[in-house]
PDB file of C-alpha atoms in Angstrom:
ATOM      1  CA  MET A 655     103.774 108.735 107.105  1.00 69.00           C
ATOM      2  CA  GLY A 656     103.656 105.020 107.930  1.00 86.00           C
ATOM      3  CA  LYS A 657     101.280 103.619 110.495  1.00 96.00           C
ATOM      4  CA  ILE A 658     102.975 101.772 113.357  1.00 98.00           C
ATOM      5  CA  ILE A 659     101.001  98.781 114.667  1.00 98.00           C
ATOM      6  CA  ALA A 660     102.160  96.774 117.694  1.00 98.00           C
ATOM      7  CA  ILE A 661     101.032  93.141 117.768  1.00 97.00           C
ATOM      8  CA  ALA A 662     100.747  92.286 121.434  1.00 94.00           C
ATOM      9  CA  ASN A 663      99.336  89.828 123.949  1.00 92.00           C
ATOM     10  CA  GLN A 664     101.188  88.757 127.074  1.00 86.00           C
ATOM     11  CA  LYS A 665      99.914  85.200 126.608  1.00 86.00           C
ATOM     12  CA  GLY A 666     102.273  83.014 124.620  1.00 85.00           C
ATOM     13  CA  GLY A 667     101.192  80.821 121.732  1.00 85.00           C
ATOM     14  CA  VAL A 668      98.326  82.998 120.512  1.00 90.00           C
ATOM     15  CA  GLY A 669      99.707  83.674 117.027  1.00 92.00           C
ATOM     16  CA  LYS A 670     101.502  87.004 117.518  1.00 95.00           C
ATOM     17  CA  THR A 671     104.547  86.157 115.432  1.00 96.00           C
ATOM     18  CA  THR A 672     102.498  84.238 112.865  1.00 96.00           C
ATOM     19  CA  THR A 673     100.302  87.306 112.474  1.00 97.00           C
ATOM     20  CA  ALA A 674     103.209  89.752 112.436  1.00 98.00           C
ATOM     21  CA  THR A 675     105.091  87.923 109.684  1.00 98.00           C
ATOM     22  CA  ASN A 676     102.133  86.942 107.531  1.00 98.00           C
ATOM     23  CA  LEU A 677     100.128  90.167 107.755  1.00 98.00           C
ATOM     24  CA  SER A 678     103.314  92.085 106.926  1.00 98.00           C
ATOM     25  CA  ALA A 679     103.970  89.825 103.934  1.00 98.00           C
ATOM     26  CA  ALA A 680     100.354  90.028 102.735  1.00 98.00           C
ATOM     27  CA  LEU A 681     100.491  93.833 102.663  1.00 98.00           C
ATOM     28  CA  ALA A 682     103.913  93.695 101.003  1.00 98.00           C
ATOM     29  CA  VAL A 683     102.648  91.558  98.098  1.00 97.00           C
ATOM     30  CA  MET A 684      99.744  94.016  97.783  1.00 97.00           C
ATOM     31  CA  ASP A 685     102.458  96.579  96.927  1.00 96.00           C
ATOM     32  CA  TYR A 686     102.698  98.365 100.277  1.00 97.00           C
ATOM     33  CA  LYS A 687     106.171  98.977 101.688  1.00 98.00           C
ATOM     34  CA  VAL A 688     106.344  97.272 105.080  1.00 98.00           C
ATOM     35  CA  LEU A 689     108.859  97.118 107.925  1.00 98.00           C
ATOM     36  CA  LEU A 690     108.592  94.348 110.509  1.00 98.00           C
ATOM     37  CA  VAL A 691     110.306  95.025 113.845  1.00 98.00           C
ATOM     38  CA  ASP A 692     111.173  91.944 115.889  1.00 96.00           C
ATOM     39  CA  ALA A 693     110.872  93.098 119.510  1.00 95.00           C
ATOM     40  CA  ASP A 694     110.802  89.581 120.977  1.00 93.00           C
ATOM     41  CA  PRO A 695     114.146  88.194 122.259  1.00 91.00           C
ATOM     42  CA  GLN A 696     113.083  84.734 121.060  1.00 92.00           C
ATOM     43  CA  ALA A 697     113.712  86.115 117.531  1.00 93.00           C
ATOM     44  CA  ASN A 698     111.068  83.860 115.967  1.00 94.00           C
ATOM     45  CA  ALA A 699     109.979  86.519 113.470  1.00 96.00           C
ATOM     46  CA  THR A 700     113.611  86.998 112.466  1.00 96.00           C
ATOM     47  CA  SER A 701     114.304  83.292 111.856  1.00 95.00           C
ATOM     48  CA  GLY A 702     110.809  82.785 110.425  1.00 95.00           C
ATOM     49  CA  LEU A 703     111.674  85.147 107.584  1.00 96.00           C
ATOM     50  CA  GLY A 704     114.916  83.361 106.827  1.00 94.00           C
ATOM     51  CA  ILE A 705     117.344  85.566 108.767  1.00 94.00           C
ATOM     52  CA  ASP A 706     119.880  83.900 111.066  1.00 92.00           C
ATOM     53  CA  PRO A 707     119.797  85.761 114.412  1.00 91.00           C
ATOM     54  CA  GLU A 708     123.274  84.493 115.316  1.00 88.00           C
ATOM     55  CA  GLY A 709     124.753  85.951 112.147  1.00 88.00           C
ATOM     56  CA  LEU A 710     123.612  89.517 112.796  1.00 89.00           C
ATOM     57  CA  GLU A 711     126.243  92.198 113.371  1.00 87.00           C
ATOM     58  CA  LYS A 712     123.606  94.792 114.245  1.00 90.00           C
ATOM     59  CA  SER A 713     120.068  94.228 115.435  1.00 92.00           C
ATOM     60  CA  ALA A 714     117.136  95.754 117.291  1.00 92.00           C
ATOM     61  CA  TYR A 715     119.254  95.552 120.452  1.00 90.00           C
ATOM     62  CA  GLU A 716     121.867  98.069 119.227  1.00 92.00           C
ATOM     63  CA  CYS A 717     119.149 100.176 117.639  1.00 91.00           C
ATOM     64  CA  LEU A 718     117.031 100.316 120.808  1.00 90.00           C
ATOM     65  CA  LEU A 719     119.989 101.351 122.970  1.00 89.00           C
ATOM     66  CA  GLY A 720     121.147 104.012 120.520  1.00 89.00           C
ATOM     67  CA  GLN A 721     124.326 102.131 119.608  1.00 92.00           C
ATOM     68  CA  ALA A 722     123.447 101.925 115.904  1.00 92.00           C
ATOM     69  CA  GLU A 723     121.323 103.839 113.395  1.00 94.00           C
ATOM     70  CA  VAL A 724     118.067 102.107 112.497  1.00 95.00           C
ATOM     71  CA  ARG A 725     118.781 102.232 108.738  1.00 95.00           C
ATOM     72  CA  ASP A 726     122.030 100.337 109.336  1.00 94.00           C
ATOM     73  CA  CYS A 727     120.135  97.549 111.117  1.00 95.00           C
ATOM     74  CA  ILE A 728     117.261  97.009 108.650  1.00 96.00           C
ATOM     75  CA  VAL A 729     117.614  94.081 106.241  1.00 96.00           C
ATOM     76  CA  LYS A 730     115.696  93.017 103.133  1.00 96.00           C
ATOM     77  CA  THR A 731     113.691  89.818 103.213  1.00 96.00           C
ATOM     78  CA  THR A 732     113.056  87.504 100.268  1.00 95.00           C
ATOM     79  CA  THR A 733     109.505  88.903 100.051  1.00 96.00           C
ATOM     80  CA  PRO A 734     109.347  91.991  97.788  1.00 96.00           C
ATOM     81  CA  ASN A 735     108.540  95.235  99.673  1.00 97.00           C
ATOM     82  CA  LEU A 736     109.062  93.557 103.069  1.00 98.00           C
ATOM     83  CA  PHE A 737     111.950  94.730 105.249  1.00 98.00           C
ATOM     84  CA  MET A 738     112.931  93.714 108.752  1.00 97.00           C
ATOM     85  CA  LEU A 739     114.557  95.122 111.842  1.00 97.00           C
ATOM     86  CA  PRO A 740     115.767  91.754 113.171  1.00 96.00           C
ATOM     87  CA  THR A 741     116.731  90.768 116.672  1.00 94.00           C
ATOM     88  CA  ARG A 742     118.714  88.168 118.587  1.00 88.00           C
ATOM     89  CA  ILE A 743     118.634  86.729 122.086  1.00 85.00           C
ATOM     90  CA  ASP A 744     120.639  89.566 123.680  1.00 80.00           C
ATOM     91  CA  LEU A 745     117.574  91.810 123.340  1.00 81.00           C
ATOM     92  CA  VAL A 746     116.489  90.248 126.636  1.00 80.00           C
ATOM     93  CA  GLY A 747     119.320  92.221 128.289  1.00 82.00           C
ATOM     94  CA  ALA A 748     118.056  95.515 126.895  1.00 83.00           C
ATOM     95  CA  GLU A 749     115.153  95.468 129.345  1.00 81.00           C
ATOM     96  CA  LEU A 750     117.567  95.500 132.287  1.00 80.00           C
ATOM     97  CA  GLU A 751     119.757  98.155 130.676  1.00 88.00           C
ATOM     98  CA  LEU A 752     116.785 100.448 130.083  1.00 86.00           C
ATOM     99  CA  VAL A 753     115.381 100.250 133.627  1.00 84.00           C
ATOM    100  CA  GLY A 754     117.616 102.924 135.127  1.00 83.00           C
ATOM    101  CA  LEU A 755     117.519 105.299 132.168  1.00 88.00           C
ATOM    102  CA  GLU A 756     115.492 108.494 131.862  1.00 90.00           C
ATOM    103  CA  ASN A 757     112.542 108.361 129.442  1.00 92.00           C
ATOM    104  CA  ARG A 758     113.095 104.611 129.233  1.00 93.00           C
ATOM    105  CA  GLU A 759     109.673 104.015 127.621  1.00 94.00           C
ATOM    106  CA  PHE A 760     110.509 106.153 124.565  1.00 95.00           C
ATOM    107  CA  PHE A 761     113.680 104.478 123.256  1.00 95.00           C
ATOM    108  CA  LEU A 762     111.949 102.446 120.527  1.00 95.00           C
ATOM    109  CA  SER A 763     109.877 105.439 119.419  1.00 96.00           C
ATOM    110  CA  LYS A 764     113.066 107.477 119.127  1.00 96.00           C
ATOM    111  CA  ALA A 765     114.832 104.673 117.245  1.00 95.00           C
ATOM    112  CA  LEU A 766     112.037 104.284 114.666  1.00 96.00           C
ATOM    113  CA  SER A 767     111.315 107.981 114.099  1.00 95.00           C
ATOM    114  CA  PRO A 768     113.927 108.424 111.301  1.00 95.00           C
ATOM    115  CA  VAL A 769     112.280 105.738 109.143  1.00 96.00           C
ATOM    116  CA  LYS A 770     108.590 106.213 109.915  1.00 95.00           C
ATOM    117  CA  ASP A 771     108.051 108.097 106.646  1.00 94.00           C
ATOM    118  CA  ASP A 772     109.874 105.417 104.625  1.00 96.00           C
ATOM    119  CA  TYR A 773     107.155 102.776 105.002  1.00 97.00           C
ATOM    120  CA  ASP A 774     103.401 102.435 104.559  1.00 97.00           C
ATOM    121  CA  PHE A 775     103.208 100.157 107.602  1.00 98.00           C
ATOM    122  CA  ILE A 776     105.545  99.285 110.466  1.00 98.00           C
ATOM    123  CA  PHE A 777     104.581  96.234 112.536  1.00 98.00           C
ATOM    124  CA  ILE A 778     106.164  95.455 115.899  1.00 98.00           C
ATOM    125  CA  ASP A 779     106.139  91.812 117.003  1.00 97.00           C
ATOM    126  CA  CYS A 780     106.047  92.028 120.809  1.00 95.00           C
ATOM    127  CA  SER A 781     107.242  89.446 123.314  1.00 91.00           C
ATOM    128  CA  PRO A 782     104.721  87.469 125.407  1.00 90.00           C
ATOM    129  CA  SER A 783     105.041  89.785 128.404  1.00 86.00           C
ATOM    130  CA  LEU A 784     104.037  93.253 129.528  1.00 84.00           C
ATOM    131  CA  GLY A 785     107.631  94.249 130.258  1.00 88.00           C
ATOM    132  CA  LEU A 786     109.507  97.397 129.352  1.00 92.00           C
ATOM    133  CA  ILE A 787     110.177  96.464 125.721  1.00 92.00           C
ATOM    134  CA  THR A 788     106.465  95.830 125.120  1.00 93.00           C
ATOM    135  CA  VAL A 789     105.675  99.169 126.809  1.00 94.00           C
ATOM    136  CA  ASN A 790     108.241 100.736 124.443  1.00 95.00           C
ATOM    137  CA  ALA A 791     106.377  99.160 121.524  1.00 96.00           C
ATOM    138  CA  LEU A 792     103.009 100.502 122.716  1.00 96.00           C
ATOM    139  CA  THR A 793     104.543 103.946 123.252  1.00 96.00           C
ATOM    140  CA  ALA A 794     105.950 103.942 119.714  1.00 97.00           C
ATOM    141  CA  ALA A 795     102.776 102.594 118.081  1.00 97.00           C
ATOM    142  CA  ASP A 796      99.739 104.307 116.609  1.00 97.00           C
ATOM    143  CA  SER A 797      97.617 101.261 117.426  1.00 98.00           C
ATOM    144  CA  VAL A 798      97.755  97.755 118.870  1.00 97.00           C
ATOM    145  CA  LEU A 799      96.441  94.581 117.252  1.00 98.00           C
ATOM    146  CA  ILE A 800      95.642  91.805 119.744  1.00 96.00           C
ATOM    147  CA  PRO A 801      95.582  88.161 118.588  1.00 95.00           C
ATOM    148  CA  ILE A 802      93.330  85.855 120.635  1.00 93.00           C
ATOM    149  CA  GLN A 803      93.292  82.104 120.144  1.00 90.00           C
ATOM    150  CA  SER A 804      89.876  80.459 119.863  1.00 86.00           C
ATOM    151  CA  GLU A 805      90.379  78.285 122.925  1.00 84.00           C
ATOM    152  CA  TYR A 806      88.977  78.038 126.441  1.00 76.00           C
ATOM    153  CA  PHE A 807      91.267  80.609 128.089  1.00 79.00           C
ATOM    154  CA  ALA A 808      91.000  83.106 125.218  1.00 76.00           C
ATOM    155  CA  LEU A 809      89.946  86.050 127.376  1.00 78.00           C
ATOM    156  CA  GLU A 810      92.219  85.168 130.299  1.00 78.00           C
ATOM    157  CA  GLY A 811      94.717  87.961 130.829  1.00 77.00           C
ATOM    158  CA  LEU A 812      93.103  90.192 128.223  1.00 85.00           C
ATOM    159  CA  GLY A 813      91.917  92.596 130.949  1.00 84.00           C
ATOM    160  CA  LYS A 814      95.507  93.003 132.135  1.00 86.00           C
ATOM    161  CA  LEU A 815      96.663  93.829 128.609  1.00 88.00           C
ATOM    162  CA  LEU A 816      93.838  96.320 128.079  1.00 91.00           C
ATOM    163  CA  ASN A 817      94.694  97.926 131.410  1.00 90.00           C
ATOM    164  CA  THR A 818      98.317  98.304 130.272  1.00 90.00           C
ATOM    165  CA  VAL A 819      97.063  99.894 127.051  1.00 92.00           C
ATOM    166  CA  ARG A 820      94.976 102.352 129.112  1.00 93.00           C
ATOM    167  CA  ILE A 821      97.995 103.244 131.261  1.00 93.00           C
ATOM    168  CA  VAL A 822     100.106 103.854 128.159  1.00 93.00           C
ATOM    169  CA  GLN A 823      97.307 105.970 126.670  1.00 95.00           C
ATOM    170  CA  THR A 824      97.079 108.046 129.855  1.00 95.00           C
ATOM    171  CA  ARG A 825     100.763 108.522 130.627  1.00 95.00           C
ATOM    172  CA  LEU A 826     102.867 107.908 127.528  1.00 95.00           C
ATOM    173  CA  ASN A 827     100.978 107.840 124.235  1.00 96.00           C
ATOM    174  CA  LYS A 828      97.609 109.590 124.147  1.00 95.00           C
ATOM    175  CA  SER A 829      97.078 108.754 120.467  1.00 95.00           C
ATOM    176  CA  LEU A 830      97.349 104.955 120.931  1.00 97.00           C
ATOM    177  CA  THR A 831      94.227 103.118 119.768  1.00 96.00           C
ATOM    178  CA  ILE A 832      93.171  99.478 119.579  1.00 96.00           C
ATOM    179  CA  GLU A 833      93.401  98.379 115.942  1.00 97.00           C
ATOM    180  CA  GLY A 834      91.352  95.310 116.668  1.00 96.00           C
ATOM    181  CA  LEU A 835      91.126  91.840 118.176  1.00 96.00           C
ATOM    182  CA  LEU A 836      92.012  88.973 115.862  1.00 97.00           C
ATOM    183  CA  ILE A 837      90.715  85.429 116.366  1.00 95.00           C
ATOM    184  CA  THR A 838      93.472  82.918 115.569  1.00 95.00           C
ATOM    185  CA  MET A 839      93.814  79.107 115.473  1.00 93.00           C
ATOM    186  CA  TYR A 840      90.141  78.755 114.578  1.00 93.00           C
ATOM    187  CA  ASP A 841      88.680  75.320 113.900  1.00 92.00           C
ATOM    188  CA  ALA A 842      85.081  75.512 112.687  1.00 89.00           C
ATOM    189  CA  ARG A 843      84.532  71.845 113.584  1.00 91.00           C
ATOM    190  CA  LEU A 844      84.839  72.592 117.291  1.00 90.00           C
ATOM    191  CA  LYS A 845      81.805  73.865 119.178  1.00 91.00           C
ATOM    192  CA  LEU A 846      84.133  75.498 121.729  1.00 90.00           C
ATOM    193  CA  ALA A 847      85.910  77.521 119.022  1.00 91.00           C
ATOM    194  CA  ARG A 848      82.583  78.776 117.659  1.00 92.00           C
ATOM    195  CA  GLN A 849      81.505  79.684 121.212  1.00 90.00           C
ATOM    196  CA  VAL A 850      84.724  81.640 121.854  1.00 88.00           C
ATOM    197  CA  VAL A 851      84.199  83.677 118.682  1.00 91.00           C
ATOM    198  CA  GLU A 852      80.618  84.406 119.747  1.00 90.00           C
ATOM    199  CA  ASP A 853      81.715  85.461 123.242  1.00 88.00           C
ATOM    200  CA  VAL A 854      84.559  87.688 122.017  1.00 89.00           C
ATOM    201  CA  ARG A 855      82.300  89.402 119.478  1.00 91.00           C
ATOM    202  CA  LYS A 856      79.588  89.885 122.101  1.00 90.00           C
ATOM    203  CA  HIS A 857      82.049  91.540 124.511  1.00 87.00           C
ATOM    204  CA  PHE A 858      84.032  93.635 122.017  1.00 91.00           C
ATOM    205  CA  ASN A 859      81.666  94.192 119.063  1.00 89.00           C
ATOM    206  CA  GLN A 860      83.262  96.249 116.295  1.00 91.00           C
ATOM    207  CA  LEU A 861      86.763  95.869 117.725  1.00 94.00           C
ATOM    208  CA  VAL A 862      86.883  92.251 116.524  1.00 95.00           C
ATOM    209  CA  PHE A 863      88.108  91.643 112.978  1.00 97.00           C
ATOM    210  CA  GLU A 864      85.618  89.827 110.749  1.00 96.00           C
ATOM    211  CA  THR A 865      88.495  87.774 109.335  1.00 97.00           C
ATOM    212  CA  LEU A 866      89.237  84.540 111.197  1.00 97.00           C
ATOM    213  CA  ILE A 867      92.647  82.867 111.058  1.00 97.00           C
ATOM    214  CA  TYR A 868      92.037  79.140 110.702  1.00 96.00           C
ATOM    215  CA  ARG A 869      94.342  76.374 111.885  1.00 94.00           C
ATOM    216  CA  ASN A 870      96.390  75.442 108.841  1.00 94.00           C
ATOM    217  CA  THR A 871      99.304  73.052 108.305  1.00 94.00           C
ATOM    218  CA  ARG A 872     100.978  75.228 105.662  1.00 95.00           C
ATOM    219  CA  LEU A 873     100.791  78.212 108.011  1.00 94.00           C
ATOM    220  CA  ALA A 874     102.508  76.209 110.750  1.00 94.00           C
ATOM    221  CA  GLU A 875     105.279  74.838 108.560  1.00 96.00           C
ATOM    222  CA  ALA A 876     106.166  78.007 106.585  1.00 95.00           C
ATOM    223  CA  PRO A 877     108.603  79.407 109.226  1.00 95.00           C
ATOM    224  CA  SER A 878     110.721  76.244 108.985  1.00 95.00           C
ATOM    225  CA  TYR A 879     111.385  77.260 105.377  1.00 95.00           C
ATOM    226  CA  GLY A 880     112.199  80.828 106.401  1.00 95.00           C
ATOM    227  CA  LEU A 881     109.200  82.134 104.481  1.00 96.00           C
ATOM    228  CA  PRO A 882     105.836  83.765 105.160  1.00 97.00           C
ATOM    229  CA  VAL A 883     102.999  81.480 104.163  1.00 96.00           C
ATOM    230  CA  ILE A 884     102.124  83.510 101.069  1.00 96.00           C
ATOM    231  CA  MET A 885     105.594  82.795  99.638  1.00 95.00           C
ATOM    232  CA  HIS A 886     105.423  79.157 100.769  1.00 96.00           C
ATOM    233  CA  ASP A 887     101.981  78.275  99.403  1.00 94.00           C
ATOM    234  CA  ALA A 888      99.931  81.233  98.174  1.00 95.00           C
ATOM    235  CA  SER A 889      96.817  79.134  97.583  1.00 94.00           C
ATOM    236  CA  CYS A 890      96.506  77.601 101.063  1.00 96.00           C
ATOM    237  CA  GLN A 891      93.887  78.703 103.571  1.00 96.00           C
ATOM    238  CA  GLY A 892      96.453  80.416 105.810  1.00 95.00           C
ATOM    239  CA  ALA A 893      97.643  82.637 102.960  1.00 97.00           C
ATOM    240  CA  VAL A 894      94.070  83.474 101.965  1.00 97.00           C
ATOM    241  CA  ASN A 895      93.175  84.309 105.589  1.00 98.00           C
ATOM    242  CA  TYR A 896      96.048  86.788 105.926  1.00 98.00           C
ATOM    243  CA  LEU A 897      95.338  88.375 102.541  1.00 98.00           C
ATOM    244  CA  ASN A 898      91.738  88.848 103.720  1.00 98.00           C
ATOM    245  CA  LEU A 899      92.998  90.337 106.993  1.00 98.00           C
ATOM    246  CA  ALA A 900      95.267  92.733 105.093  1.00 98.00           C
ATOM    247  CA  ALA A 901      92.326  93.839 102.942  1.00 97.00           C
ATOM    248  CA  GLU A 902      90.150  94.329 106.042  1.00 97.00           C
ATOM    249  CA  LEU A 903      92.903  96.354 107.740  1.00 98.00           C
ATOM    250  CA  LEU A 904      93.140  98.614 104.688  1.00 97.00           C
ATOM    251  CA  ARG A 905      89.352  99.092 104.641  1.00 96.00           C
ATOM    252  CA  ARG A 906      89.266  99.934 108.343  1.00 95.00           C
ATOM    253  CA  ASN A 907      91.960 102.564 107.813  1.00 94.00           C
ATOM    254  CA  GLN A 908      90.387 103.794 104.556  1.00 92.00           C
ATOM    255  CA  ILE A 909      93.640 103.208 102.702  1.00 88.00           C
ATOM    256  CA  SER A 910      93.787 102.409  99.011  1.00 83.00           C
ATOM    257  CA  LYS A 911      96.413 102.553  96.307  1.00 71.00           C
TER     258      LYS A 911
END
């Protein structure tokens, strides 16, 4: 049975989509079968893996609302072992359509249940909000991975996210755990960045991944080629960082081939 990991933080620009696409790809090249679910109406994960959102006949929108079977919506990516449930801008309307429905928090869980056993890992790239689709993602997930940028406001809003996680744990998904906090956009030359890492590790101890994701030009430019960084430049620091993160994730979960 595959592990479902939501990648969430209501702050924008913290590296959620970068982490979702590149951690998924890193595990895929390590020979794990991975599904990436794009649950962000901006569709950056979809386009970042070379899929045109405008050209989709079926997407996460139809799947979430029960208008299409999940297997009919999943597409292959150019990365071996990496599959995607893509999305397009109309996913933003799904939030409004779900509001008046019974058990509205469980639609994504229901949609993914037929394919959970088909993959080793399922990652959900959440939107930068704590709206109903993100709550759906947390309800469907086994754990949540939280990217935090190594900048001044790193911990701002984190309490609100953790409170949402606690509410979901209490009311909707008792088995939800925190996979870990991931420091992104790290620049070792900056005293502030080093201080943020120290503060986050002091507050959250073992929850913080040892792996740091450094600022990296190749990492930033890979989506413009429709590729994860490991397929764009496997030797760059960004690719190495995400391979290290994948290995650490496997160790934490005591998973080995």
